[in-house]
Structure formats: structure tokens, C-alpha cells
Amino acid sequence: MAVKITDTCISCDACLDECPTESIVDNDENPTGEDIYFVNADTCDECGDNVPACAEACPTEGCIIFADSGEPCIED
Ligand code: SF4
Ligand code: SF4
């Protein structure tokens, strides 16, 4: 269970401090080497039963998706 940040990310950093499990790193620290923000799937718990805090903070619609389903965490 984890979320994923997609290439519509505008690198605003709004999600970084909101994650309760500190699972998000920016592109400079992405362990895959890709130039995109990264969510550690080993520590992200999709915020338990709550709306993902990262998605709630994100200004870019549909940017953060559930990794399993590919569906946006928040749909307008
Ligand atoms: S869903 Fe929650 S735990 Fe996972 S990266 Fe987003 S804020 Fe962190
Ligand atoms: S809040 Fe959204 S747009 Fe901003 S850095 Fe995080 S994923 Fe990217």
C-alpha cells in the first residue's frame, strides 16, 4: 500500500512536511535516479484510513495516485 507522485508534480514541496511517515523525498534524493519526487513504498501506509495528507496538500489535481489502482487519491 503506497501512493505515487506522477510527472504532473510541480515541485512545490507542499507534501514533504505533511507526510506523517516521512516517506516523500524530492527529486534530488530519489533513489531511482528519476527526476521526480519519490514516495518510499516501504513506509507509506496511505495514511491509514484517512485521506492521504500528501494529496490533500498537493495543489496539482490528480498528481498523487494510489500505486495499486493508479487512481488519483483525491478527485474533484
Ligand atoms: S499517503 Fe500519507 S504516508 Fe503515504 S506518502 Fe502520502 S502523506 Fe505520506
Ligand atoms: S504537493 Fe504535489 S506538486 Fe507539490 S511537490 Fe508534492 S506532489 Fe509535487
Coordinates of C-alpha atoms and ligand atoms in Angstrom, one line a residue:
M1 CA 0.0 0.0 0.0
A2 CA 1.5 3.2 -1.1
V3 CA 0.9 6.3 -3.2
K4 CA 2.9 7.5 -6.1
I5 CA 3.8 11.0 -7.3
T6 CA 3.3 11.4 -11.0
D7 CA 5.0 13.7 -13.6
T8 CA 2.5 16.4 -13.2
C9 CA 4.3 17.4 -9.9
I10 CA 5.4 21.0 -10.0
S11 CA 8.0 20.5 -7.2
C12 CA 6.2 22.9 -4.8
D13 CA 7.3 20.9 -1.7
A14 CA 3.8 21.2 -0.1
C15 CA 3.6 17.5 0.5
L16 CA 7.0 17.0 2.1
D17 CA 6.2 18.2 5.6
E18 CA 2.7 16.8 5.6
C19 CA 3.7 13.1 5.5
P20 CA 3.4 11.5 8.9
T21 CA 5.8 8.8 8.0
E22 CA 8.4 11.0 6.2
S23 CA 8.0 8.8 3.1
I24 CA 8.4 11.5 0.5
V25 CA 11.7 12.8 -0.9
D26 CA 12.4 15.3 -3.6
N27 CA 14.0 14.6 -7.0
D28 CA 17.5 15.1 -5.7
E29 CA 17.1 12.3 -3.2
N30 CA 15.0 10.0 -5.5
P31 CA 16.8 6.6 -5.1
T32 CA 15.7 5.6 -8.7
G33 CA 17.6 8.5 -10.2
E34 CA 14.5 9.7 -11.9
D35 CA 13.9 13.5 -11.9
I36 CA 10.7 13.3 -9.9
Y37 CA 9.6 13.3 -6.3
F38 CA 9.5 9.8 -4.8
V39 CA 7.4 8.0 -2.2
N40 CA 9.0 5.2 -0.2
A41 CA 6.6 2.4 -0.6
D42 CA 8.0 0.5 2.3
T43 CA 7.0 3.3 4.8
C44 CA 4.0 4.9 3.1
D45 CA 0.8 3.5 4.6
E46 CA -1.6 5.6 2.5
C47 CA -2.2 7.5 5.8
G48 CA -4.2 4.6 7.2
D49 CA -7.9 5.1 6.8
N50 CA -7.6 8.8 6.3
V51 CA -7.4 10.9 3.1
P52 CA -3.7 10.9 2.2
A53 CA -2.2 14.0 3.7
C54 CA 0.2 14.5 0.8
A55 CA -2.7 14.5 -1.7
E56 CA -4.7 16.9 0.5
A57 CA -1.7 19.3 0.5
C58 CA -1.0 19.0 -3.2
P59 CA -2.2 21.9 -5.4
T60 CA -1.9 19.8 -8.6
E61 CA -5.1 17.9 -9.3
G62 CA -4.6 14.2 -9.8
C63 CA -0.8 14.4 -9.2
I64 CA -0.7 11.8 -6.4
I65 CA -2.2 8.4 -7.2
F66 CA -2.7 5.1 -5.4
A67 CA 0.1 2.9 -6.7
D68 CA -2.0 -0.2 -6.8
S69 CA -5.0 1.1 -8.7
G70 CA -3.5 4.1 -10.5
E71 CA -6.5 6.1 -9.4
P72 CA -6.0 9.7 -8.1
C73 CA -6.0 9.9 -4.3
I74 CA -8.4 12.9 -4.5
E75 CA -10.8 13.6 -7.4
D76 CA -12.5 16.9 -7.8
Ligands
SF4_1 S1 -0.2 8.7 1.7 FE1 0.4 9.5 3.8 S2 2.0 8.2 4.4 FE2 1.9 8.0 2.2 S3 3.3 9.5 1.3 FE3 1.3 10.4 1.4 S4 1.3 11.5 3.4 FE4 3.0 10.0 3.4
SF4_2 S1 2.5 18.8 -3.2 FE1 2.1 17.8 -5.2 S2 3.0 19.3 -6.7 FE2 3.9 19.8 -4.7 S3 5.8 18.6 -4.6 FE3 4.2 17.3 -3.6 S4 3.4 16.0 -5.3 FE4 4.6 17.7 -6.2

